[in-house]
Coordinates of C-alpha atoms and ligand atoms in Angstrom, one line a residue:
M16 CA 9.7 -1.6 6.5
C17 CA 12.8 -3.7 6.1
G18 CA 15.4 -4.1 8.9
I19 CA 19.1 -3.6 8.4
V20 CA 22.1 -4.7 10.6
G21 CA 25.8 -4.3 10.3
Y22 CA 28.7 -5.5 12.3
A23 CA 32.5 -5.1 12.4
G24 CA 34.4 -6.8 15.2
H25 CA 36.2 -9.8 16.4
Q26 CA 33.6 -12.5 16.5
E27 CA 32.0 -14.3 13.6
A28 CA 29.7 -11.8 12.0
A29 CA 27.1 -14.1 10.4
P30 CA 25.4 -15.6 13.6
I31 CA 25.4 -12.0 15.1
L32 CA 23.7 -10.7 11.9
L33 CA 21.2 -13.5 12.0
D34 CA 20.5 -12.9 15.6
G35 CA 20.0 -9.2 15.0
L36 CA 17.7 -9.9 12.0
S37 CA 15.6 -12.1 14.3
K38 CA 14.8 -9.0 16.4
L39 CA 13.8 -7.0 13.2
E40 CA 11.7 -9.5 11.5
Y41 CA 8.8 -7.4 12.6
R42 CA 9.8 -4.8 10.1
G43 CA 9.4 -7.2 7.1
Y44 CA 9.6 -10.9 6.7
D45 CA 9.2 -12.0 3.0
S46 CA 13.0 -12.6 2.3
A47 CA 16.4 -12.2 4.2
G48 CA 20.0 -12.1 3.4
I49 CA 23.6 -11.5 4.7
C50 CA 26.8 -10.5 3.2
V51 CA 30.1 -11.2 4.9
Q52 CA 33.5 -10.0 4.1
G53 CA 35.3 -13.3 4.2
P54 CA 38.6 -14.8 3.2
W55 CA 37.4 -14.8 -0.5
G56 CA 35.9 -11.2 -0.6
L57 CA 32.2 -10.4 -0.3
E58 CA 30.1 -13.5 0.2
V59 CA 26.4 -13.1 -0.1
M60 CA 23.6 -15.5 0.8
K61 CA 20.0 -14.7 0.5
T62 CA 16.6 -16.3 0.1
K63 CA 13.0 -15.7 -0.3
G64 CA 10.9 -16.6 2.9
R65 CA 11.3 -16.1 6.6
L66 CA 14.6 -15.8 8.4
Q67 CA 14.5 -19.5 9.3
A68 CA 15.1 -20.3 5.6
L69 CA 18.2 -18.1 5.7
R70 CA 19.3 -19.7 8.9
E71 CA 19.1 -23.2 7.2
L72 CA 20.7 -21.9 3.9
T73 CA 23.7 -20.6 5.8
R74 CA 23.8 -23.4 8.4
E75 CA 23.2 -20.8 11.2
G76 CA 25.8 -18.6 9.5
A77 CA 28.6 -21.3 9.5
K78 CA 28.9 -21.2 5.6
L79 CA 29.8 -17.5 5.7
P80 CA 33.0 -17.1 7.8
G81 CA 34.3 -13.6 8.5
V82 CA 34.1 -10.8 11.1
V83 CA 32.5 -8.0 9.1
G84 CA 29.2 -8.1 7.5
I85 CA 25.7 -6.7 6.8
G86 CA 22.3 -8.3 6.8
H87 CA 18.6 -7.5 5.8
T88 CA 15.1 -8.6 6.3
R89 CA 12.8 -7.4 3.6
W90 CA 9.2 -6.2 3.1
A91 CA 9.0 -6.0 -0.7
T92 CA 8.4 -2.6 -2.4
H93 CA 10.1 -2.9 -5.7
G94 CA 9.9 -6.4 -7.2
A95 CA 8.3 -9.4 -5.7
P96 CA 9.7 -11.2 -2.8
S97 CA 12.2 -13.6 -4.6
D98 CA 15.8 -14.8 -4.0
R99 CA 17.0 -12.4 -6.8
N100 CA 15.3 -9.4 -5.2
S101 CA 16.5 -10.2 -1.7
H102 CA 19.2 -7.9 -0.1
P103 CA 22.2 -7.6 0.1
H104 CA 22.8 -6.4 -3.5
L105 CA 26.2 -6.6 -5.0
S106 CA 27.3 -4.2 -7.6
D107 CA 27.8 -5.6 -11.1
D108 CA 31.5 -5.7 -10.6
G109 CA 31.1 -7.4 -7.3
A110 CA 33.0 -4.5 -5.5
I111 CA 30.2 -3.2 -3.5
A112 CA 27.5 -4.8 -1.3
V113 CA 24.5 -2.9 0.1
V114 CA 21.6 -3.4 2.4
H115 CA 18.8 -0.8 2.2
N116 CA 15.7 0.2 4.2
G117 CA 13.6 2.8 2.4
I118 CA 12.8 3.8 -1.2
I119 CA 15.0 5.2 -3.9
E120 CA 12.5 7.5 -5.8
N121 CA 14.7 8.3 -8.7
Y122 CA 16.1 4.7 -9.2
L123 CA 14.6 4.4 -12.7
E124 CA 16.4 7.5 -14.0
L125 CA 19.7 6.3 -12.3
K126 CA 19.3 2.8 -13.5
E127 CA 18.9 4.0 -17.2
R128 CA 22.1 5.9 -16.9
L129 CA 23.9 3.1 -15.4
I130 CA 22.6 0.7 -18.0
A131 CA 23.7 3.1 -20.7
R132 CA 27.3 2.8 -19.2
G133 CA 27.2 -1.0 -19.6
C134 CA 26.1 -1.9 -16.1
R135 CA 24.0 -5.1 -15.8
F136 CA 21.2 -5.5 -13.2
Q137 CA 20.0 -8.8 -11.7
S138 CA 17.0 -7.6 -9.7
D139 CA 13.9 -5.4 -9.9
T140 CA 14.8 -3.5 -6.8
D141 CA 15.5 0.2 -6.4
T142 CA 18.5 -0.8 -4.1
E143 CA 20.6 -2.4 -6.9
V144 CA 21.1 1.2 -8.3
V145 CA 22.8 2.2 -5.1
S146 CA 25.3 -0.6 -5.1
N147 CA 26.0 0.1 -8.8
L148 CA 26.2 3.9 -8.3
I149 CA 28.7 3.5 -5.5
A150 CA 30.6 1.1 -7.5
H151 CA 30.6 3.5 -10.4
Y152 CA 32.1 6.2 -8.3
Y153 CA 34.5 3.9 -6.6
A154 CA 36.0 2.8 -10.0
K155 CA 36.6 6.5 -10.6
T156 CA 38.0 7.6 -7.2
R157 CA 39.3 4.5 -5.6
D158 CA 38.0 6.0 -2.4
F159 CA 35.3 4.2 -0.6
L160 CA 34.0 7.1 1.6
E161 CA 34.2 9.5 -1.5
A162 CA 32.4 7.0 -3.6
V163 CA 29.6 6.6 -1.1
R164 CA 29.3 10.4 -0.7
Q165 CA 29.0 11.0 -4.5
A166 CA 26.5 8.3 -4.9
V167 CA 24.4 9.5 -1.9
R168 CA 24.3 13.1 -3.3
R169 CA 22.4 11.6 -6.3
L170 CA 19.7 9.7 -4.4
E171 CA 16.4 10.9 -3.9
G172 CA 14.0 9.3 -1.5
S173 CA 14.6 7.6 2.0
F174 CA 17.4 5.3 2.9
A175 CA 19.2 3.7 5.7
L176 CA 22.2 1.9 4.2
G177 CA 24.7 -0.5 5.2
I178 CA 27.6 -0.8 2.7
L179 CA 30.8 -2.9 2.2
C180 CA 33.5 -2.6 -0.2
R181 CA 35.5 -5.6 -1.4
E182 CA 38.7 -3.6 -1.5
N183 CA 38.3 -2.0 2.0
P184 CA 38.0 -5.1 4.1
G185 CA 37.0 -4.4 7.7
T186 CA 35.1 -1.2 7.0
V187 CA 31.4 -0.7 7.0
I188 CA 29.8 2.6 6.0
A189 CA 26.3 3.5 7.1
V190 CA 24.1 6.4 5.9
K191 CA 20.7 7.6 7.0
K192 CA 18.0 9.8 5.4
D193 CA 14.3 9.3 6.5
S194 CA 14.6 5.8 7.6
P195 CA 15.8 5.0 11.2
L196 CA 19.4 3.8 11.9
I197 CA 21.3 3.5 15.1
F198 CA 24.9 2.9 15.8
G199 CA 26.0 0.6 18.7
F200 CA 29.4 1.2 20.4
G201 CA 30.9 -2.2 21.5
Q202 CA 34.2 -3.3 22.9
G203 CA 36.4 -4.2 20.0
E204 CA 33.1 -4.4 17.9
N205 CA 30.7 -1.9 16.5
F206 CA 27.1 -2.3 15.1
I207 CA 24.5 -0.7 13.1
A208 CA 20.8 -1.6 13.2
S209 CA 17.4 -0.4 12.2
D210 CA 16.2 -0.7 15.8
V211 CA 17.7 -1.1 19.4
P212 CA 16.6 -4.8 20.0
A213 CA 18.8 -6.0 17.2
I214 CA 22.0 -5.1 19.1
L215 CA 20.9 -4.9 22.7
K216 CA 22.4 -8.2 23.5
Y217 CA 25.9 -6.8 22.7
T218 CA 25.8 -3.2 23.8
R219 CA 23.6 -0.7 25.5
K220 CA 25.5 2.3 24.2
V221 CA 23.9 3.6 21.0
A222 CA 23.8 6.8 19.0
Y223 CA 20.8 7.7 16.8
L224 CA 21.8 8.8 13.4
D225 CA 20.2 12.1 12.1
D226 CA 19.2 12.6 8.5
G227 CA 22.2 13.1 6.4
D228 CA 24.5 11.4 8.9
M229 CA 27.1 8.9 7.9
A230 CA 29.0 6.5 10.1
V231 CA 32.3 4.9 8.9
F232 CA 33.4 2.1 11.1
T233 CA 35.7 -0.8 11.8
A234 CA 35.9 -3.1 14.9
H235 CA 37.8 -0.4 16.8
A236 CA 36.9 3.0 15.5
V237 CA 34.0 5.0 14.2
T238 CA 33.9 8.3 12.5
F239 CA 30.5 10.2 12.2
Y240 CA 30.0 12.8 9.4
N241 CA 26.9 15.2 9.0
A242 CA 25.1 15.9 5.9
L243 CA 27.7 18.6 4.9
G244 CA 30.5 16.0 5.2
D245 CA 31.9 17.5 8.4
P246 CA 33.2 15.1 11.0
I247 CA 30.9 15.2 14.1
K248 CA 30.9 13.8 17.6
K249 CA 28.0 11.6 18.8
K250 CA 27.4 11.1 22.4
P251 CA 26.4 7.5 23.2
E252 CA 23.1 7.1 25.0
T253 CA 22.4 4.3 27.3
I254 CA 19.5 2.0 26.8
T255 CA 17.9 1.4 30.1
W256 CA 15.2 -1.2 29.1
E257 CA 15.9 -4.8 29.2
L258 CA 16.1 -7.2 26.0
S259 CA 13.3 -9.3 27.7
A260 CA 10.9 -6.4 26.9
A261 CA 11.5 -7.4 23.2
E262 CA 11.2 -11.1 23.8
R263 CA 8.1 -13.3 24.1
G264 CA 8.8 -14.2 27.8
G265 CA 6.7 -17.4 27.9
F266 CA 3.8 -16.0 25.9
P267 CA 3.0 -18.0 22.7
H268 CA 2.9 -14.8 20.7
F269 CA 4.0 -11.2 21.0
M270 CA 0.6 -10.0 20.6
L271 CA -0.7 -11.8 23.6
K272 CA 2.2 -10.7 25.7
E273 CA 1.7 -7.1 24.6
I274 CA -2.1 -7.3 25.4
F275 CA -1.2 -8.3 28.9
E276 CA 1.6 -5.7 29.1
Q277 CA -1.1 -2.9 28.8
P278 CA -1.5 -2.1 32.5
K279 CA 2.3 -1.6 32.8
A280 CA 2.5 0.4 29.7
L281 CA -0.3 2.7 30.9
R282 CA 1.3 3.0 34.4
D283 CA 4.7 3.9 32.8
T284 CA 3.0 6.4 30.5
L285 CA 0.5 7.9 32.9
H286 CA 1.9 7.9 36.4
P287 CA 5.0 10.0 36.1
R288 CA 2.6 12.7 34.5
L289 CA 0.1 12.6 37.3
Q290 CA 1.4 14.5 40.3
E291 CA -0.6 15.6 43.4
G292 CA -3.9 15.1 41.8
Q293 CA -2.9 17.1 38.6
V294 CA -1.7 16.4 35.2
C295 CA 1.8 17.5 34.7
L296 CA 3.2 17.6 31.3
D297 CA 6.5 19.2 31.8
E298 CA 8.0 18.0 28.4
I299 CA 5.7 20.3 26.4
S300 CA 4.6 23.9 26.7
L301 CA 1.1 24.7 25.8
P302 CA 0.5 28.2 27.5
E303 CA -2.9 29.4 28.2
D304 CA -2.5 32.4 25.7
Y305 CA -1.5 29.9 23.0
L306 CA -4.4 27.6 23.7
R307 CA -6.9 30.4 23.7
G308 CA -5.8 31.1 20.2
I309 CA -6.3 27.6 18.9
R310 CA -9.4 27.5 16.6
R311 CA -9.2 23.9 15.3
I312 CA -7.2 20.8 16.2
Y313 CA -6.4 18.2 13.7
I314 CA -5.2 14.6 14.8
A315 CA -3.3 13.1 11.9
A316 CA -2.2 9.5 11.8
C317 CA -2.6 6.2 10.0
G318 CA -4.3 2.8 10.8
S319 CA -5.0 2.2 14.5
A320 CA -3.1 5.4 15.5
Y321 CA -5.8 7.3 13.3
Y322 CA -8.6 5.4 15.3
V323 CA -7.0 6.8 18.4
G324 CA -7.6 10.1 16.8
C325 CA -11.2 9.3 16.1
L326 CA -11.6 8.8 19.9
G327 CA -9.5 11.9 20.5
K328 CA -12.1 14.0 18.7
Y329 CA -14.7 13.0 21.2
I330 CA -12.3 13.4 24.1
L331 CA -10.9 16.9 23.3
E332 CA -14.2 18.4 22.1
K333 CA -15.9 17.3 25.2
T334 CA -13.2 18.5 27.5
C335 CA -11.7 21.5 25.8
R336 CA -14.5 22.6 23.5
I337 CA -12.1 23.1 20.6
P338 CA -13.3 21.7 17.2
T339 CA -11.2 18.6 16.6
E340 CA -11.0 16.4 13.5
A341 CA -9.1 13.1 13.1
V342 CA -7.7 13.0 9.6
L343 CA -6.0 10.2 7.7
A344 CA -2.4 11.2 7.3
S345 CA -2.2 9.7 3.8
E346 CA -5.0 12.1 2.7
F347 CA -4.4 15.0 4.9
R348 CA -1.8 17.0 2.7
Y349 CA -3.6 16.3 -0.6
A350 CA -6.9 17.7 0.7
S351 CA -5.6 21.3 0.9
P352 CA -6.1 21.7 4.6
V353 CA -6.5 25.2 5.8
L354 CA -3.8 25.5 8.6
G355 CA -2.2 28.3 10.4
K356 CA -1.0 29.7 13.7
D357 CA -4.4 29.0 15.1
T358 CA -4.3 25.3 14.3
L359 CA -2.8 22.6 16.4
V360 CA -1.9 19.4 14.6
I361 CA -1.4 16.4 16.8
I362 CA 0.6 13.6 15.1
V363 CA 0.2 10.1 16.5
S364 CA 2.5 7.2 15.7
Q365 CA 4.0 4.2 17.4
S366 CA 7.0 3.8 15.1
G367 CA 7.5 7.5 14.5
E368 CA 8.6 6.8 11.0
T369 CA 5.3 6.2 9.1
A370 CA 5.9 8.0 5.8
D371 CA 2.4 9.4 5.4
T372 CA 2.3 10.6 9.0
L373 CA 5.7 12.3 8.6
A374 CA 4.5 13.9 5.5
A375 CA 1.4 15.2 7.2
L376 CA 3.6 16.6 9.9
R377 CA 5.8 18.5 7.4
E378 CA 2.8 19.9 5.6
A379 CA 1.4 21.1 8.9
R380 CA 4.7 22.8 9.7
R381 CA 5.1 24.2 6.3
Q382 CA 1.7 26.0 6.7
G383 CA 2.8 27.3 10.2
A384 CA 0.6 25.2 12.4
G385 CA 1.8 24.0 15.7
T386 CA 2.7 20.4 15.7
L387 CA 2.7 18.0 18.8
A388 CA 3.7 14.3 18.2
I389 CA 2.6 11.4 20.3
V390 CA 5.4 8.8 19.6
N391 CA 6.6 5.6 21.0
V392 CA 10.1 5.3 19.5
V393 CA 12.6 7.7 21.0
G394 CA 14.7 9.7 18.5
S395 CA 12.4 8.6 15.5
A396 CA 12.0 10.9 12.6
I397 CA 8.4 12.1 13.7
A398 CA 9.7 12.8 17.3
K399 CA 12.6 14.8 15.8
A400 CA 10.5 16.8 13.3
A401 CA 7.6 17.9 15.6
D402 CA 7.6 21.1 17.5
Q403 CA 6.9 19.2 20.7
V404 CA 6.7 15.5 21.7
I405 CA 5.0 13.4 24.2
Y406 CA 6.4 9.9 24.4
T407 CA 4.3 7.0 25.1
W408 CA 6.2 4.5 27.2
A409 CA 4.8 1.3 25.9
G410 CA 8.2 -0.2 25.4
P411 CA 9.1 -2.1 22.3
E412 CA 6.0 -3.3 20.4
I413 CA 6.9 -6.3 18.2
A414 CA 3.6 -7.8 17.1
V415 CA 2.6 -6.3 13.9
A416 CA -0.9 -5.5 15.1
T417 CA -0.6 -2.8 17.7
T418 CA -2.3 -3.2 21.1
K419 CA -0.3 -1.6 23.9
A420 CA 0.9 1.4 21.7
Y421 CA -2.8 2.0 20.8
S422 CA -3.7 2.0 24.5
T423 CA -0.9 4.3 25.5
Q424 CA -1.5 6.7 22.7
L425 CA -5.1 7.0 23.9
S426 CA -3.9 7.6 27.5
V427 CA -1.7 10.5 26.3
L428 CA -4.7 12.1 24.7
Y429 CA -6.5 11.9 28.0
L430 CA -3.6 13.6 29.7
L431 CA -3.5 16.2 27.0
A432 CA -7.3 16.8 27.2
L433 CA -7.1 17.3 30.9
H434 CA -4.1 19.4 30.7
M435 CA -5.7 21.6 28.2
A436 CA -9.0 21.7 29.9
R437 CA -7.4 23.0 33.2
A438 CA -5.6 25.8 31.2
L439 CA -8.7 26.8 29.4
G440 CA -11.0 26.5 32.3
T441 CA -13.4 24.3 30.2
M442 CA -14.0 21.8 33.0
E443 CA -15.3 22.5 36.6
E444 CA -12.6 22.0 39.1
E445 CA -14.4 19.2 40.7
A446 CA -15.0 17.3 37.5
L447 CA -11.4 17.9 36.7
S448 CA -10.2 16.3 40.0
Q449 CA -12.6 13.4 39.6
A450 CA -11.3 12.8 36.1
T451 CA -7.7 13.0 37.2
A452 CA -8.1 10.5 39.9
A453 CA -10.0 8.2 37.5
L454 CA -7.1 8.4 35.0
E455 CA -4.6 7.4 37.7
A456 CA -6.8 4.4 38.4
L457 CA -6.9 3.4 34.8
P458 CA -3.9 1.0 34.6
D459 CA -5.4 -1.1 37.5
Q460 CA -8.8 -1.0 35.8
V461 CA -7.2 -2.3 32.7
A462 CA -5.5 -5.0 34.8
D463 CA -9.0 -5.8 36.3
T464 CA -10.3 -6.2 32.7
L465 CA -7.6 -8.8 31.8
T466 CA -8.9 -11.5 34.2
P467 CA -8.3 -15.1 33.2
E468 CA -12.1 -15.7 33.3
R469 CA -12.9 -12.9 30.9
I470 CA -10.1 -13.8 28.4
A471 CA -11.2 -17.4 28.6
Q472 CA -14.8 -16.3 27.7
V473 CA -13.6 -14.3 24.9
Q474 CA -11.5 -17.3 23.6
H475 CA -14.5 -19.5 23.9
Y476 CA -16.6 -17.1 21.9
A477 CA -13.8 -16.8 19.2
S478 CA -13.6 -20.6 18.9
A479 CA -17.4 -20.7 18.3
L480 CA -17.5 -17.8 15.9
F481 CA -14.2 -17.8 14.0
D482 CA -15.6 -19.2 10.9
N483 CA -17.6 -16.2 9.8
H484 CA -16.7 -14.7 6.4
D485 CA -18.2 -11.2 7.1
V486 CA -18.4 -9.4 10.4
F487 CA -19.8 -6.0 11.2
F488 CA -18.9 -4.0 14.3
I489 CA -21.5 -1.5 15.2
G490 CA -21.6 1.1 18.1
R491 CA -22.5 4.7 18.9
N492 CA -20.5 7.7 19.9
V493 CA -17.1 6.6 21.3
D494 CA -18.1 3.0 20.9
S495 CA -18.2 3.5 17.1
A496 CA -14.6 4.6 17.3
T497 CA -13.7 1.6 19.3
C498 CA -15.5 -0.5 16.6
L499 CA -12.9 0.8 13.9
E500 CA -10.1 -0.6 15.8
G501 CA -11.9 -3.9 16.8
S502 CA -12.7 -4.4 13.1
L503 CA -9.2 -3.6 11.9
K504 CA -7.6 -6.1 14.3
L505 CA -9.9 -8.8 13.0
K506 CA -9.0 -8.2 9.4
E507 CA -5.3 -7.7 9.7
I508 CA -4.5 -10.8 11.9
A509 CA -7.5 -13.1 11.2
Y510 CA -8.1 -12.2 7.5
V511 CA -11.8 -12.0 8.2
H512 CA -13.6 -9.5 6.1
S513 CA -15.0 -7.0 8.6
E514 CA -16.5 -3.5 8.6
A515 CA -17.2 -0.9 11.3
Y516 CA -20.2 1.3 11.2
A517 CA -22.0 3.8 13.4
A518 CA -24.9 1.7 14.6
G519 CA -27.3 4.2 13.5
E520 CA -25.9 4.2 10.0
L521 CA -26.4 0.6 9.2
K522 CA -30.0 1.0 7.9
H523 CA -28.8 3.6 5.4
G524 CA -27.3 0.8 3.2
P525 CA -25.1 -1.9 4.7
I526 CA -28.0 -3.6 6.4
S527 CA -28.7 -5.3 3.0
L528 CA -25.5 -7.4 3.6
I529 CA -26.8 -8.8 6.8
E530 CA -28.1 -12.4 6.3
R531 CA -28.4 -15.6 8.4
G532 CA -25.3 -16.3 10.1
T533 CA -23.5 -12.9 9.7
L534 CA -21.8 -12.0 12.8
V535 CA -22.4 -8.6 14.2
V536 CA -20.2 -7.3 17.1
A537 CA -22.3 -4.6 18.9
V538 CA -20.2 -2.4 21.3
A539 CA -22.8 -0.9 23.7
T540 CA -21.1 0.8 26.6
V541 CA -22.4 4.4 26.4
A542 CA -25.3 4.3 28.9
E543 CA -27.3 7.1 27.3
L544 CA -27.3 5.4 24.0
F545 CA -27.6 1.8 25.2
D546 CA -31.4 1.5 24.3
K547 CA -30.7 2.8 20.8
T548 CA -27.9 0.3 20.2
M549 CA -30.3 -2.5 21.4
S550 CA -32.8 -1.4 18.9
N551 CA -30.1 -1.7 16.2
I552 CA -29.2 -5.2 17.5
K553 CA -32.9 -6.2 17.1
E554 CA -32.9 -4.9 13.5
V555 CA -30.0 -7.2 12.6
K556 CA -31.2 -10.1 14.5
A557 CA -34.5 -9.9 12.6
R558 CA -32.4 -10.3 9.6
G559 CA -30.7 -13.4 10.8
A560 CA -27.4 -12.1 12.3
D561 CA -25.6 -13.6 15.3
V562 CA -24.9 -10.9 17.8
L563 CA -22.0 -10.7 20.2
C564 CA -22.5 -7.7 22.4
L565 CA -19.9 -5.9 24.5
T566 CA -21.2 -3.8 27.2
T567 CA -20.5 -2.8 30.8
Q568 CA -21.3 -5.1 33.7
D569 CA -24.2 -2.9 34.9
L570 CA -25.9 -3.4 31.6
A571 CA -25.2 -7.0 31.1
A572 CA -28.7 -8.4 32.1
E573 CA -30.5 -6.0 29.7
A574 CA -28.0 -6.9 26.9
E575 CA -28.5 -10.7 27.4
K576 CA -32.2 -10.1 26.6
T577 CA -31.3 -9.1 23.1
A578 CA -27.9 -10.4 22.0
D579 CA -26.8 -14.0 21.6
F580 CA -23.5 -13.7 23.4
V581 CA -22.5 -11.0 25.9
I582 CA -19.0 -10.0 27.1
T583 CA -18.8 -7.4 29.8
V584 CA -16.1 -5.0 31.1
P585 CA -16.2 -2.9 34.2
R586 CA -17.9 0.5 34.1
I587 CA -15.5 3.3 34.9
H588 CA -15.3 7.2 34.3
P589 CA -17.0 7.6 30.8
L590 CA -14.1 9.6 29.4
F591 CA -11.8 6.6 29.9
Q592 CA -14.3 3.7 29.2
P593 CA -12.9 3.1 25.7
S594 CA -9.5 1.9 27.1
L595 CA -11.4 -1.1 28.8
N596 CA -13.7 -1.6 25.8
V597 CA -10.9 -2.3 23.3
I598 CA -9.4 -5.1 25.3
P599 CA -11.8 -7.9 24.8
L600 CA -11.9 -6.9 21.1
Q601 CA -8.1 -7.3 20.9
A602 CA -8.3 -10.6 22.6
F603 CA -11.2 -11.7 20.2
S604 CA -9.1 -11.0 17.2
Y605 CA -6.2 -12.8 18.7
Y606 CA -8.1 -16.0 19.4
T607 CA -10.0 -15.8 16.1
A608 CA -6.7 -15.6 14.3
L609 CA -5.4 -18.6 16.3
A610 CA -8.5 -20.7 15.6
R611 CA -8.2 -19.9 11.9
G612 CA -4.5 -20.9 11.9
C613 CA -3.0 -17.5 11.1
D614 CA 0.4 -16.2 11.9
V615 CA -0.7 -13.7 14.6
D616 CA 2.5 -11.9 15.0
K617 CA 3.4 -11.6 11.3
P618 CA 0.3 -11.4 9.2
R619 CA 0.6 -11.6 5.6
N620 CA 1.5 -8.7 3.4
L621 CA 2.0 -6.4 6.5
A622 CA 5.0 -4.9 8.3
K623 CA 5.2 -3.1 11.5
S624 CA 6.5 0.2 10.3
V625 CA 5.2 1.6 6.9
T626 CA 7.9 3.9 5.4
V627 CA 6.3 4.0 1.9
E628 CA 3.5 6.3 0.9
Ligands
F6R727 C1 -2.7 -1.9 13.1 C2 -1.5 -1.1 13.1 C3 -1.3 -0.2 12.1 C4 -0.6 1.2 12.5 C5 -0.3 2.1 11.5 C6 0.4 3.4 12.0 O1 -2.7 -2.8 14.2 O2 -0.6 -1.3 13.9 O3 -2.6 0.3 11.5 O4 -1.4 1.7 13.7 O5 0.4 1.5 10.5 O6 1.7 3.0 12.5 P1 2.5 4.0 13.4 O7 1.7 4.2 14.7 O8 3.7 3.4 13.6 O9 2.5 5.3 12.7

């Protein structure tokens, strides 16, 4: 949460910082600010609200002349969104300016000590202790780098920091621990940012900072230091994807664009790993001996990634016959999990920086379990901390609500399931070949699901049903796991109260909430369980519910006899059917949110990456 940028170069810094922040708004968007080292020292402008408010306040940056600066877009953790709590934060003496992504866990203790020394604070944030602490050491040492080092040694928690010092014009210091930070190498200019899109317009050469790393840079030079303070070399990596991947490209919202990018994201993720009719996962090593010793698999993740794990349980148990459990990362390490060498913990995360998921991964490693991460962001904390990584190649996902990352995470679980099933011999050769061929066809089948007619039909239903206050998603087996995702999408972007229940569970309590006009979305694509779900539909209809049923084309005629509205998807290999089922649900949430006038890409109170526990 929160995005930071920094610049030292030959161009006006403020417009570059504003442009960079516009690519980071997905990380937080309740306030924004910049500090430029100008002719009169450190000039700060910041404001509550979206970046647009800062653009207006600074007149697109024209009010802050200077060629060195730092910027921030915020998702509030300590202190409400307000002008005063917005970053950058100046030290009490005005010598140091700081932007921060992360949380300083011991800030209260540090603040008390600084107050005792006469330091005054203007905000409720944890970040202001950082600027004041650095200023404290700077007053003692008169050495910017040394002051930052001494201050950082006293900080507990997570931080990516961009720091300016009034008396060291031209220099920016950046520090990273447990929050992402990249360095961008330019020509006569250098950059830092929380994520690549913020600087991709200016450079493709980047270095990923590791925990404890520091970068001290000017327009023409950079020195990197490791956690021990030793100078280190960082090899620039070249970003190969285009900035257009992180732009709306003619779509009204990133979410819609990303829904339609799913076939490509799946192709990029699956096809290089499907060779000559077999799954080929060169990037990991799960030898047969090791797999035979695995007694239990946990899939630990948060939010939608956890719901991918809920599907993963069905997929892995069916194909590999290893007991598998999806666990909420935020609960995992507090539940005293019994882990060891015979446990494989699969970690699923788009951002690769979700604090709870990272903590679950560390707990698994601490207890000696094998860890395998499925991650979208290259070089992220989770990717670095896991024993093994399989990247999803979804490209940058900008909309806060995940769509293409979810789909690619699921596709990696399919790959893993088939890979492990082959090693373990838990699937017949023929079944394995059929499944592998079906997996290869999946990106095209997802494209076939995204037809204009189907999407228009979903939009039509959304515009008729958008006004419901309560929605229930019901389904059986894998459909119940898809319901969890459909329901989350609706809550997070359309602000509709919705719940997901295994269809058979409704009569054990929640059916008492069904009344005239309640919307029930029934997902009924598992052929063997179709009749049972139809019975559940009849039960809710008898109590006044309106029912929208999602089923496969072959079952449409039957579903139409019972449900009020029916949406269909093509029927494919049952293992991969959930990948098609989720698509109309994503579109339904999108159009419901639009009909309700919600900000689809930036829903209230949320941020794309959740780096607080
Ligand atoms: C929902 C959504 C979130 C994330 C969750 C985990 O649309 O995007 O629920 O799935 O916050 O995030 P990652 O995958 O980055 O760990």
